[in-house]
Amino acid sequence: MKKPIILTADDDAQVLAAITRDLRQEFRSDYRILSVGSGAEALATLTELRARADEPLALVLADQRMPEVEGVEVLTRARELFPEAKRVLLTAYADTTAAIKAINSAQLDYYLLKPWDPPEQLLYPTLHDLLASWQASYRPAFAGLRLIGFQWSPLSHELKDFLSGYMVGYQWLDYEKDAEAKVLLEANGFKAEDLPVVICPDSKAVAKPDKLDLARHLGLLVDAQQELYDVVVVGAGPAGLAAAVYGASEGLKTLIIERQTPGGQAGSSSRIENYLGFPTGLSGAELAHRAWSQATRLGAEFMAPQEVVSMCIQDGYKVLTLSDKKEIKARAVVLTTGVSYRVLNAPGLDRLSGAGVYYGAARTEARSCSAQPVYIIGGGNSAGQAAMYLSTYASRVFIVIRGESLAASMSAYLIEQIAQTPNIEILPCTQVREACGQQSLEAVVIQQEGHEPEKRPARALFIFIGAKPSTEWVCHLALCDPKGYLLTGRDLVADPRYKASWKKGREPYLLETCVPGMFAAGDGRAGAMARVASAVGEGSMAIKFVHQYLDE
């Protein structure tokens, strides 16, 4: 944080020089002194300062008799933009009546008569008192990235999730609730229709930013640095991060590509309590960030947010094409693309997606549910972890499941925790029939088996209804099971299409697909166990087979 500012404005050059000299003589060690020669220039300076967060305004001194814009108008504007700053009017003896009236109209803190000689008696004591009062009540402004938007805007939700996924500290300002949001928007030359707006720490402001551009500004790697990699890992869930850690640590030129944020579905888990070595548990985001930091420290390149849309084989090399048409060449590839939540088909869900209806945990929206009811659809561990997390904010958390109990799909420790949490209620044999609301979710229509549909108020609906593999872009190249999961190893050998697709003189390695040198690990692989620990194990094993393939 830079030094606080003292701003003074006077159209009389001699008076301005004198007040600037006296202020610098007494206060320059602790404050930065800014001087402007007109009221209009003072207003422009106030607006410019408000657009930044690294230079707080402590005091404004403005002469009353300035052409076009009087001192009272400058101080009134200063109060609007910097309500905590102290405001002093410089005036001649003949204008004292106007100054006294302005104390009430513009809420001045003080007025000073010209001349103020000697300043040791007529200027400094007053300003020291005012600045001491400002220092006592001043709270430094947030100096990091700020995001201004509407609470129920899907794009605002996407940006919040993106920033949280990369553990970028940011301040969320709701345009409809936070007065500062409107002031910052105006100061940066934007209007409500431009939202959401991101204001970076260097004061650069961008409306409706593209995530790729935002990633560049945050210093994330968005372009490959090598012409050829030993191994490219596609997907940064637990399996992909483990593969990147082991690949880099064993000297392979390793690149990991992620289209969203690190951690995959596990990254959105509010609490993982059954992962080895963490007896008190840890969040999925924390686990992902630790692994990401470890992989990059060991030399892996982490490229995001970038999406691989196709792959082809050229002379044994794997050529991956990104969504921006750029190509990356690798000797071997590890596919850890994971799975995505299935879309629930019911009236209103698609329209309100991102505005009260969320697929996955959406931890960034938990505080907006404070003291209000929320609904969760699904009975797996992710749903249970989300329920426990949301129970600390919401008035009631309802878990909607089609079955009679959670026992078939959720870990015992989570079922026990849910049973001991008084504001979580399980709704068995129940389905959500409709989501209701204009701009955001207001209610859900649920129906229990054998009963009539019932409309209930709801602030948010979180959906965890199973998953589908993210393998559409590679199914033309590799063999998949009927559900789209990649076949590897012995499962591949047992498939009737195996002999027509596999032409090597050896059998495929345990995690190898029908394309030699292309491996699959984690939830997108047929037969994989949907657990973080098993995904980490498979990602690590994949690198062993990459070594064996490269040695050929």
mmCIF file with all atom_site columns, N, CA, C and O in Angstrom, residues 7-10 19 59-66 69-76 86-92 95-103 105-114 116 123 126-127 130:
data_model
loop_
_atom_site.group_PDB
_atom_site.id
_atom_site.type_symbol
_atom_site.label_atom_id
_atom_site.label_alt_id
_atom_site.label_comp_id
_atom_site.label_asym_id
_atom_site.label_entity_id
_atom_site.label_seq_id
_atom_site.pdbx_PDB_ins_code
_atom_site.Cartn_x
_atom_site.Cartn_y
_atom_site.Cartn_z
_atom_site.occupancy
_atom_site.B_iso_or_equiv
_atom_site.pdbx_formal_charge
_atom_site.auth_seq_id
_atom_site.auth_comp_id
_atom_site.auth_asym_id
_atom_site.auth_atom_id
_atom_site.pdbx_PDB_model_num
ATOM 1   N N  . LEU A 1 7   ? -4.742  15.942 -0.896  1.00 0.00 ? 7   LEU A N  1
ATOM 2   C CA . LEU A 1 7   ? -5.027  16.635 -2.153  1.00 0.00 ? 7   LEU A CA 1
ATOM 3   C C  . LEU A 1 7   ? -5.433  18.078 -1.855  1.00 0.00 ? 7   LEU A C  1
ATOM 4   O O  . LEU A 1 7   ? -6.313  18.324 -1.027  1.00 0.00 ? 7   LEU A O  1
ATOM 5   N N  . THR A 1 8   ? -4.803  19.028 -2.539  1.00 0.00 ? 8   THR A N  1
ATOM 6   C CA . THR A 1 8   ? -5.168  20.426 -2.381  1.00 0.00 ? 8   THR A CA 1
ATOM 7   C C  . THR A 1 8   ? -5.455  21.040 -3.739  1.00 0.00 ? 8   THR A C  1
ATOM 8   O O  . THR A 1 8   ? -4.794  20.729 -4.730  1.00 0.00 ? 8   THR A O  1
ATOM 9   N N  . ALA A 1 9   ? -6.477  21.926 -3.785  1.00 0.00 ? 9   ALA A N  1
ATOM 10  C CA . ALA A 1 9   ? -6.907  22.544 -5.044  1.00 0.00 ? 9   ALA A CA 1
ATOM 11  C C  . ALA A 1 9   ? -7.107  24.039 -4.847  1.00 0.00 ? 9   ALA A C  1
ATOM 12  O O  . ALA A 1 9   ? -7.806  24.463 -3.921  1.00 0.00 ? 9   ALA A O  1
ATOM 13  N N  . ASP A 1 10  ? -6.478  24.829 -5.713  1.00 0.00 ? 10  ASP A N  1
ATOM 14  C CA . ASP A 1 10  ? -6.626  26.295 -5.668  1.00 0.00 ? 10  ASP A CA 1
ATOM 15  C C  . ASP A 1 10  ? -6.248  26.850 -7.030  1.00 0.00 ? 10  ASP A C  1
ATOM 16  O O  . ASP A 1 10  ? -5.243  26.435 -7.618  1.00 0.00 ? 10  ASP A O  1
ATOM 17  N N  . ILE A 1 19  ? 0.523   26.713 -0.066  1.00 0.00 ? 19  ILE A N  1
ATOM 18  C CA . ILE A 1 19  ? -0.066  25.612 0.699   1.00 0.00 ? 19  ILE A CA 1
ATOM 19  C C  . ILE A 1 19  ? 0.653   24.303 0.416   1.00 0.00 ? 19  ILE A C  1
ATOM 20  O O  . ILE A 1 19  ? 0.874   23.489 1.314   1.00 0.00 ? 19  ILE A O  1
ATOM 21  N N  . LEU A 1 59  ? -6.997  13.445 3.090   1.00 0.00 ? 59  LEU A N  1
ATOM 22  C CA . LEU A 1 59  ? -7.421  14.825 3.338   1.00 0.00 ? 59  LEU A CA 1
ATOM 23  C C  . LEU A 1 59  ? -7.546  15.569 2.017   1.00 0.00 ? 59  LEU A C  1
ATOM 24  O O  . LEU A 1 59  ? -6.735  15.395 1.113   1.00 0.00 ? 59  LEU A O  1
ATOM 25  N N  . VAL A 1 60  ? -8.594  16.407 1.921   1.00 0.00 ? 60  VAL A N  1
ATOM 26  C CA . VAL A 1 60  ? -8.784  17.267 0.757   1.00 0.00 ? 60  VAL A CA 1
ATOM 27  C C  . VAL A 1 60  ? -8.930  18.703 1.240   1.00 0.00 ? 60  VAL A C  1
ATOM 28  O O  . VAL A 1 60  ? -9.766  18.993 2.102   1.00 0.00 ? 60  VAL A O  1
ATOM 29  N N  . LEU A 1 61  ? -8.103  19.592 0.697   1.00 0.00 ? 61  LEU A N  1
ATOM 30  C CA . LEU A 1 61  ? -8.221  21.026 0.958   1.00 0.00 ? 61  LEU A CA 1
ATOM 31  C C  . LEU A 1 61  ? -8.568  21.704 -0.361  1.00 0.00 ? 61  LEU A C  1
ATOM 32  O O  . LEU A 1 61  ? -7.832  21.552 -1.341  1.00 0.00 ? 61  LEU A O  1
ATOM 33  N N  . ALA A 1 62  ? -9.660  22.435 -0.391  1.00 0.00 ? 62  ALA A N  1
ATOM 34  C CA . ALA A 1 62  ? -10.091 23.079 -1.631  1.00 0.00 ? 62  ALA A CA 1
ATOM 35  C C  . ALA A 1 62  ? -10.469 24.524 -1.372  1.00 0.00 ? 62  ALA A C  1
ATOM 36  O O  . ALA A 1 62  ? -11.170 24.840 -0.404  1.00 0.00 ? 62  ALA A O  1
ATOM 37  N N  . ASP A 1 63  ? -9.988  25.423 -2.241  1.00 0.00 ? 63  ASP A N  1
ATOM 38  C CA . ASP A 1 63  ? -10.344 26.841 -2.141  1.00 0.00 ? 63  ASP A CA 1
ATOM 39  C C  . ASP A 1 63  ? -11.789 27.029 -2.588  1.00 0.00 ? 63  ASP A C  1
ATOM 40  O O  . ASP A 1 63  ? -12.236 26.412 -3.560  1.00 0.00 ? 63  ASP A O  1
ATOM 41  N N  . GLN A 1 64  ? -12.528 27.904 -1.882  1.00 0.00 ? 64  GLN A N  1
ATOM 42  C CA . GLN A 1 64  ? -13.927 28.097 -2.221  1.00 0.00 ? 64  GLN A CA 1
ATOM 43  C C  . GLN A 1 64  ? -14.107 28.787 -3.559  1.00 0.00 ? 64  GLN A C  1
ATOM 44  O O  . GLN A 1 64  ? -14.891 28.355 -4.388  1.00 0.00 ? 64  GLN A O  1
ATOM 45  N N  . ARG A 1 65  ? -13.367 29.887 -3.793  1.00 0.00 ? 65  ARG A N  1
ATOM 46  C CA . ARG A 1 65  ? -13.587 30.705 -4.984  1.00 0.00 ? 65  ARG A CA 1
ATOM 47  C C  . ARG A 1 65  ? -12.723 30.218 -6.148  1.00 0.00 ? 65  ARG A C  1
ATOM 48  O O  . ARG A 1 65  ? -11.686 30.794 -6.463  1.00 0.00 ? 65  ARG A O  1
ATOM 49  N N  . MET A 1 66  ? -13.161 29.129 -6.784  1.00 0.00 ? 66  MET A N  1
ATOM 50  C CA . MET A 1 66  ? -12.524 28.659 -8.009  1.00 0.00 ? 66  MET A CA 1
ATOM 51  C C  . MET A 1 66  ? -13.552 28.758 -9.129  1.00 0.00 ? 66  MET A C  1
ATOM 52  O O  . MET A 1 66  ? -14.724 28.427 -8.925  1.00 0.00 ? 66  MET A O  1
ATOM 53  N N  . VAL A 1 69  ? -15.967 25.362 -11.003 1.00 0.00 ? 69  VAL A N  1
ATOM 54  C CA . VAL A 1 69  ? -16.257 24.399 -9.934  1.00 0.00 ? 69  VAL A CA 1
ATOM 55  C C  . VAL A 1 69  ? -15.746 24.967 -8.612  1.00 0.00 ? 69  VAL A C  1
ATOM 56  O O  . VAL A 1 69  ? -14.536 25.122 -8.425  1.00 0.00 ? 69  VAL A O  1
ATOM 57  N N  . GLU A 1 70  ? -16.636 25.284 -7.695  1.00 0.00 ? 70  GLU A N  1
ATOM 58  C CA . GLU A 1 70  ? -16.246 25.859 -6.410  1.00 0.00 ? 70  GLU A CA 1
ATOM 59  C C  . GLU A 1 70  ? -15.729 24.776 -5.470  1.00 0.00 ? 70  GLU A C  1
ATOM 60  O O  . GLU A 1 70  ? -15.936 23.581 -5.675  1.00 0.00 ? 70  GLU A O  1
ATOM 61  N N  . GLY A 1 71  ? -15.076 25.261 -4.411  1.00 0.00 ? 71  GLY A N  1
ATOM 62  C CA . GLY A 1 71  ? -14.487 24.341 -3.447  1.00 0.00 ? 71  GLY A CA 1
ATOM 63  C C  . GLY A 1 71  ? -15.493 23.440 -2.777  1.00 0.00 ? 71  GLY A C  1
ATOM 64  O O  . GLY A 1 71  ? -15.235 22.244 -2.546  1.00 0.00 ? 71  GLY A O  1
ATOM 65  N N  . VAL A 1 72  ? -16.688 23.977 -2.466  1.00 0.00 ? 72  VAL A N  1
ATOM 66  C CA . VAL A 1 72  ? -17.710 23.163 -1.812  1.00 0.00 ? 72  VAL A CA 1
ATOM 67  C C  . VAL A 1 72  ? -18.128 21.999 -2.707  1.00 0.00 ? 72  VAL A C  1
ATOM 68  O O  . VAL A 1 72  ? -18.349 20.876 -2.237  1.00 0.00 ? 72  VAL A O  1
ATOM 69  N N  . GLU A 1 73  ? -18.213 22.240 -4.010  1.00 0.00 ? 73  GLU A N  1
ATOM 70  C CA . GLU A 1 73  ? -18.573 21.172 -4.939  1.00 0.00 ? 73  GLU A CA 1
ATOM 71  C C  . GLU A 1 73  ? -17.508 20.085 -4.978  1.00 0.00 ? 73  GLU A C  1
ATOM 72  O O  . GLU A 1 73  ? -17.817 18.886 -5.040  1.00 0.00 ? 73  GLU A O  1
ATOM 73  N N  . VAL A 1 74  ? -16.245 20.503 -4.927  1.00 0.00 ? 74  VAL A N  1
ATOM 74  C CA . VAL A 1 74  ? -15.141 19.519 -4.891  1.00 0.00 ? 74  VAL A CA 1
ATOM 75  C C  . VAL A 1 74  ? -15.231 18.665 -3.635  1.00 0.00 ? 74  VAL A C  1
ATOM 76  O O  . VAL A 1 74  ? -15.115 17.432 -3.679  1.00 0.00 ? 74  VAL A O  1
ATOM 77  N N  . LEU A 1 75  ? -15.481 19.314 -2.492  1.00 0.00 ? 75  LEU A N  1
ATOM 78  C CA . LEU A 1 75  ? -15.524 18.574 -1.228  1.00 0.00 ? 75  LEU A CA 1
ATOM 79  C C  . LEU A 1 75  ? -16.764 17.677 -1.137  1.00 0.00 ? 75  LEU A C  1
ATOM 80  O O  . LEU A 1 75  ? -16.721 16.610 -0.528  1.00 0.00 ? 75  LEU A O  1
ATOM 81  N N  . THR A 1 76  ? -17.852 18.128 -1.743  1.00 0.00 ? 76  THR A N  1
ATOM 82  C CA . THR A 1 76  ? -19.044 17.277 -1.774  1.00 0.00 ? 76  THR A CA 1
ATOM 83  C C  . THR A 1 76  ? -18.779 16.003 -2.577  1.00 0.00 ? 76  THR A C  1
ATOM 84  O O  . THR A 1 76  ? -19.169 14.898 -2.172  1.00 0.00 ? 76  THR A O  1
ATOM 85  N N  . LYS A 1 86  ? -10.994 13.355 5.222   1.00 0.00 ? 86  LYS A N  1
ATOM 86  C CA . LYS A 1 86  ? -11.306 14.628 5.882   1.00 0.00 ? 86  LYS A CA 1
ATOM 87  C C  . LYS A 1 86  ? -11.368 15.730 4.832   1.00 0.00 ? 86  LYS A C  1
ATOM 88  O O  . LYS A 1 86  ? -10.606 15.727 3.855   1.00 0.00 ? 86  LYS A O  1
ATOM 89  N N  . ARG A 1 87  ? -12.286 16.703 5.045   1.00 0.00 ? 87  ARG A N  1
ATOM 90  C CA . ARG A 1 87  ? -12.541 17.744 4.044   1.00 0.00 ? 87  ARG A CA 1
ATOM 91  C C  . ARG A 1 87  ? -12.409 19.123 4.691   1.00 0.00 ? 87  ARG A C  1
ATOM 92  O O  . ARG A 1 87  ? -13.083 19.421 5.695   1.00 0.00 ? 87  ARG A O  1
ATOM 93  N N  . VAL A 1 88  ? -11.542 19.952 4.074   1.00 0.00 ? 88  VAL A N  1
ATOM 94  C CA . VAL A 1 88  ? -11.255 21.298 4.610   1.00 0.00 ? 88  VAL A CA 1
ATOM 95  C C  . VAL A 1 88  ? -11.457 22.311 3.493   1.00 0.00 ? 88  VAL A C  1
ATOM 96  O O  . VAL A 1 88  ? -10.958 22.136 2.376   1.00 0.00 ? 88  VAL A O  1
ATOM 97  N N  . LEU A 1 89  ? -12.168 23.392 3.795   1.00 0.00 ? 89  LEU A N  1
ATOM 98  C CA . LEU A 1 89  ? -12.409 24.473 2.835   1.00 0.00 ? 89  LEU A CA 1
ATOM 99  C C  . LEU A 1 89  ? -11.472 25.630 3.131   1.00 0.00 ? 89  LEU A C  1
ATOM 100 O O  . LEU A 1 89  ? -11.367 26.091 4.272   1.00 0.00 ? 89  LEU A O  1
ATOM 101 N N  . LEU A 1 90  ? -10.733 26.085 2.115   1.00 0.00 ? 90  LEU A N  1
ATOM 102 C CA . LEU A 1 90  ? -9.881  27.277 2.233   1.00 0.00 ? 90  LEU A CA 1
ATOM 103 C C  . LEU A 1 90  ? -10.710 28.485 1.804   1.00 0.00 ? 90  LEU A C  1
ATOM 104 O O  . LEU A 1 90  ? -11.281 28.485 0.704   1.00 0.00 ? 90  LEU A O  1
ATOM 105 N N  . THR A 1 91  ? -10.780 29.491 2.644   1.00 0.00 ? 91  THR A N  1
ATOM 106 C CA . THR A 1 91  ? -11.656 30.625 2.337   1.00 0.00 ? 91  THR A CA 1
ATOM 107 C C  . THR A 1 91  ? -11.096 31.930 2.881   1.00 0.00 ? 91  THR A C  1
ATOM 108 O O  . THR A 1 91  ? -10.297 31.936 3.831   1.00 0.00 ? 91  THR A O  1
ATOM 109 N N  . ALA A 1 92  ? -11.512 33.006 2.244   1.00 0.00 ? 92  ALA A N  1
ATOM 110 C CA . ALA A 1 92  ? -11.157 34.340 2.736   1.00 0.00 ? 92  ALA A CA 1
ATOM 111 C C  . ALA A 1 92  ? -12.133 34.753 3.829   1.00 0.00 ? 92  ALA A C  1
ATOM 112 O O  . ALA A 1 92  ? -13.210 34.178 3.992   1.00 0.00 ? 92  ALA A O  1
ATOM 113 N N  . ASP A 1 95  ? -15.785 35.270 3.075   1.00 0.00 ? 95  ASP A N  1
ATOM 114 C CA . ASP A 1 95  ? -16.604 34.113 2.712   1.00 0.00 ? 95  ASP A CA 1
ATOM 115 C C  . ASP A 1 95  ? -16.909 33.211 3.893   1.00 0.00 ? 95  ASP A C  1
ATOM 116 O O  . ASP A 1 95  ? -17.353 32.074 3.719   1.00 0.00 ? 95  ASP A O  1
ATOM 117 N N  . THR A 1 96  ? -16.685 33.682 5.110   1.00 0.00 ? 96  THR A N  1
ATOM 118 C CA . THR A 1 96  ? -16.867 32.806 6.272   1.00 0.00 ? 96  THR A CA 1
ATOM 119 C C  . THR A 1 96  ? -18.319 32.363 6.441   1.00 0.00 ? 96  THR A C  1
ATOM 120 O O  . THR A 1 96  ? -18.598 31.250 6.879   1.00 0.00 ? 96  THR A O  1
ATOM 121 N N  . THR A 1 97  ? -19.257 33.245 6.098   1.00 0.00 ? 97  THR A N  1
ATOM 122 C CA . THR A 1 97  ? -20.680 32.872 6.218   1.00 0.00 ? 97  THR A CA 1
ATOM 123 C C  . THR A 1 97  ? -21.004 31.694 5.306   1.00 0.00 ? 97  THR A C  1
ATOM 124 O O  . THR A 1 97  ? -21.664 30.728 5.712   1.00 0.00 ? 97  THR A O  1
ATOM 125 N N  . ALA A 1 98  ? -20.513 31.758 4.049   1.00 0.00 ? 98  ALA A N  1
ATOM 126 C CA . ALA A 1 98  ? -20.738 30.654 3.113   1.00 0.00 ? 98  ALA A CA 1
ATOM 127 C C  . ALA A 1 98  ? -20.048 29.379 3.601   1.00 0.00 ? 98  ALA A C  1
ATOM 128 O O  . ALA A 1 98  ? -20.581 28.269 3.455   1.00 0.00 ? 98  ALA A O  1
ATOM 129 N N  . ALA A 1 99  ? -18.881 29.534 4.207   1.00 0.00 ? 99  ALA A N  1
ATOM 130 C CA . ALA A 1 99  ? -18.147 28.371 4.710   1.00 0.00 ? 99  ALA A CA 1
ATOM 131 C C  . ALA A 1 99  ? -18.894 27.705 5.853   1.00 0.00 ? 99  ALA A C  1
ATOM 132 O O  . ALA A 1 99  ? -18.962 26.468 5.941   1.00 0.00 ? 99  ALA A O  1
ATOM 133 N N  . ILE A 1 100 ? -19.479 28.543 6.754   1.00 0.00 ? 100 ILE A N  1
ATOM 134 C CA . ILE A 1 100 ? -20.213 27.986 7.885   1.00 0.00 ? 100 ILE A CA 1
ATOM 135 C C  . ILE A 1 100 ? -21.436 27.215 7.394   1.00 0.00 ? 100 ILE A C  1
ATOM 136 O O  . ILE A 1 100 ? -21.757 26.129 7.889   1.00 0.00 ? 100 ILE A O  1
ATOM 137 N N  . LYS A 1 101 ? -22.137 27.743 6.378   1.00 0.00 ? 101 LYS A N  1
ATOM 138 C CA . LYS A 1 101 ? -23.283 27.040 5.810   1.00 0.00 ? 101 LYS A CA 1
ATOM 139 C C  . LYS A 1 101 ? -22.855 25.719 5.163   1.00 0.00 ? 101 LYS A C  1
ATOM 140 O O  . LYS A 1 101 ? -23.568 24.719 5.226   1.00 0.00 ? 101 LYS A O  1
ATOM 141 N N  . ALA A 1 102 ? -21.671 25.750 4.554   1.00 0.00 ? 102 ALA A N  1
ATOM 142 C CA . ALA A 1 102 ? -21.187 24.554 3.870   1.00 0.00 ? 102 ALA A CA 1
ATOM 143 C C  . ALA A 1 102 ? -20.816 23.438 4.844   1.00 0.00 ? 102 ALA A C  1
ATOM 144 O O  . ALA A 1 102 ? -20.752 22.263 4.464   1.00 0.00 ? 102 ALA A O  1
ATOM 145 N N  . ILE A 1 103 ? -20.559 23.785 6.110   1.00 0.00 ? 103 ILE A N  1
ATOM 146 C CA . ILE A 1 103 ? -20.248 22.765 7.103   1.00 0.00 ? 103 ILE A CA 1
ATOM 147 C C  . ILE A 1 103 ? -21.405 21.774 7.195   1.00 0.00 ? 103 ILE A C  1
ATOM 148 O O  . ILE A 1 103 ? -21.213 20.563 7.324   1.00 0.00 ? 103 ILE A O  1
ATOM 149 N N  . SER A 1 105 ? -24.118 21.679 4.707   1.00 0.00 ? 105 SER A N  1
ATOM 150 C CA . SER A 1 105 ? -24.530 21.198 3.385   1.00 0.00 ? 105 SER A CA 1
ATOM 151 C C  . SER A 1 105 ? -23.554 20.192 2.797   1.00 0.00 ? 105 SER A C  1
ATOM 152 O O  . SER A 1 105 ? -23.952 19.199 2.192   1.00 0.00 ? 105 SER A O  1
ATOM 153 N N  . ALA A 1 106 ? -22.259 20.446 2.939   1.00 0.00 ? 106 ALA A N  1
ATOM 154 C CA . ALA A 1 106 ? -21.244 19.537 2.384   1.00 0.00 ? 106 ALA A CA 1
ATOM 155 C C  . ALA A 1 106 ? -20.575 18.690 3.452   1.00 0.00 ? 106 ALA A C  1
ATOM 156 O O  . ALA A 1 106 ? -19.668 17.932 3.162   1.00 0.00 ? 106 ALA A O  1
ATOM 157 N N  . GLN A 1 107 ? -21.045 18.846 4.712   1.00 0.00 ? 107 GLN A N  1
ATOM 158 C CA . GLN A 1 107 ? -20.478 18.122 5.851   1.00 0.00 ? 107 GLN A CA 1
ATOM 159 C C  . GLN A 1 107 ? -18.960 18.280 5.920   1.00 0.00 ? 107 GLN A C  1
ATOM 160 O O  . GLN A 1 107 ? -18.213 17.296 5.939   1.00 0.00 ? 107 GLN A O  1
ATOM 161 N N  . LEU A 1 108 ? -18.526 19.543 5.908   1.00 0.00 ? 108 LEU A N  1
ATOM 162 C CA . LEU A 1 108 ? -17.098 19.833 6.031   1.00 0.00 ? 108 LEU A CA 1
ATOM 163 C C  . LEU A 1 108 ? -16.605 19.455 7.417   1.00 0.00 ? 108 LEU A C  1
ATOM 164 O O  . LEU A 1 108 ? -17.344 19.485 8.395   1.00 0.00 ? 108 LEU A O  1
ATOM 165 N N  . ASP A 1 109 ? -15.319 19.131 7.487   1.00 0.00 ? 109 ASP A N  1
ATOM 166 C CA . ASP A 1 109 ? -14.707 18.870 8.785   1.00 0.00 ? 109 ASP A CA 1
ATOM 167 C C  . ASP A 1 109 ? -14.135 20.144 9.394   1.00 0.00 ? 109 ASP A C  1
ATOM 168 O O  . ASP A 1 109 ? -14.037 20.257 10.618  1.00 0.00 ? 109 ASP A O  1
ATOM 169 N N  . TYR A 1 110 ? -13.761 21.100 8.505   1.00 0.00 ? 110 TYR A N  1
ATOM 170 C CA . TYR A 1 110 ? -13.157 22.345 9.014   1.00 0.00 ? 110 TYR A CA 1
ATOM 171 C C  . TYR A 1 110 ? -13.076 23.339 7.867   1.00 0.00 ? 110 TYR A C  1
ATOM 172 O O  . TYR A 1 110 ? -13.161 22.956 6.704   1.00 0.00 ? 110 TYR A O  1
ATOM 173 N N  . TYR A 1 111 ? -12.956 24.631 8.205   1.00 0.00 ? 111 TYR A N  1
ATOM 174 C CA . TYR A 1 111 ? -12.600 25.626 7.192   1.00 0.00 ? 111 TYR A CA 1
ATOM 175 C C  . TYR A 1 111 ? -11.458 26.471 7.729   1.00 0.00 ? 111 TYR A C  1
ATOM 176 O O  . TYR A 1 111 ? -11.375 26.752 8.926   1.00 0.00 ? 111 TYR A O  1
ATOM 177 N N  . LEU A 1 112 ? -10.540 26.824 6.832   1.00 0.00 ? 112 LEU A N  1
ATOM 178 C CA . LEU A 1 112 ? -9.343  27.589 7.198   1.00 0.00 ? 112 LEU A CA 1
ATOM 179 C C  . LEU A 1 112 ? -9.371  28.942 6.501   1.00 0.00 ? 112 LEU A C  1
ATOM 180 O O  . LEU A 1 112 ? -9.674  29.033 5.306   1.00 0.00 ? 112 LEU A O  1
ATOM 181 N N  . LEU A 1 113 ? -9.051  29.981 7.263   1.00 0.00 ? 113 LEU A N  1
ATOM 182 C CA . LEU A 1 113 ? -8.979  31.329 6.695   1.00 0.00 ? 113 LEU A CA 1
ATOM 183 C C  . LEU A 1 113 ? -7.609  31.570 6.090   1.00 0.00 ? 113 LEU A C  1
ATOM 184 O O  . LEU A 1 113 ? -6.588  31.109 6.611   1.00 0.00 ? 113 LEU A O  1
ATOM 185 N N  . LYS A 1 114 ? -7.582  32.274 4.959   1.00 0.00 ? 114 LYS A N  1
ATOM 186 C CA . LYS A 1 114 ? -6.325  32.681 4.344   1.00 0.00 ? 114 LYS A CA 1
ATOM 187 C C  . LYS A 1 114 ? -6.023  34.117 4.775   1.00 0.00 ? 114 LYS A C  1
ATOM 188 O O  . LYS A 1 114 ? -6.950  34.952 4.834   1.00 0.00 ? 114 LYS A O  1
ATOM 189 N N  . TRP A 1 116 ? -2.668  31.747 6.426   1.00 0.00 ? 116 TRP A N  1
ATOM 190 C CA . TRP A 1 116 ? -2.510  30.904 7.617   1.00 0.00 ? 116 TRP A CA 1
ATOM 191 C C  . TRP A 1 116 ? -1.104  31.034 8.185   1.00 0.00 ? 116 TRP A C  1
ATOM 192 O O  . TRP A 1 116 ? -0.524  30.066 8.661   1.00 0.00 ? 116 TRP A O  1
ATOM 193 N N  . LEU A 1 123 ? -2.111  26.387 10.898  1.00 0.00 ? 123 LEU A N  1
ATOM 194 C CA . LEU A 1 123 ? -2.380  25.334 9.923   1.00 0.00 ? 123 LEU A CA 1
ATOM 195 C C  . LEU A 1 123 ? -2.100  23.939 10.465  1.00 0.00 ? 123 LEU A C  1
ATOM 196 O O  . LEU A 1 123 ? -2.989  23.081 10.485  1.00 0.00 ? 123 LEU A O  1
ATOM 197 N N  . THR A 1 126 ? -4.359  22.058 13.345  1.00 0.00 ? 126 THR A N  1
ATOM 198 C CA . THR A 1 126 ? -5.674  21.620 12.859  1.00 0.00 ? 126 THR A CA 1
ATOM 199 C C  . THR A 1 126 ? -5.552  20.398 11.969  1.00 0.00 ? 126 THR A C  1
ATOM 200 O O  . THR A 1 126 ? -6.298  19.413 12.120  1.00 0.00 ? 126 THR A O  1
ATOM 201 N N  . LEU A 1 127 ? -4.602  20.430 11.040  1.00 0.00 ? 127 LEU A N  1
ATOM 202 C CA . LEU A 1 127 ? -4.454  19.306 10.119  1.00 0.00 ? 127 LEU A CA 1
ATOM 203 C C  . LEU A 1 127 ? -3.956  18.053 10.824  1.00 0.00 ? 127 LEU A C  1
ATOM 204 O O  . LEU A 1 127 ? -4.375  16.934 10.487  1.00 0.00 ? 127 LEU A O  1
ATOM 205 N N  . LEU A 1 130 ? -6.983  16.473 12.394  1.00 0.00 ? 130 LEU A N  1
ATOM 206 C CA . LEU A 1 130 ? -7.829  15.834 11.402  1.00 0.00 ? 130 LEU A CA 1
ATOM 207 C C  . LEU A 1 130 ? -7.224  14.526 10.888  1.00 0.00 ? 130 LEU A C  1
ATOM 208 O O  . LEU A 1 130 ? -7.915  13.513 10.737  1.00 0.00 ? 130 LEU A O  1
#
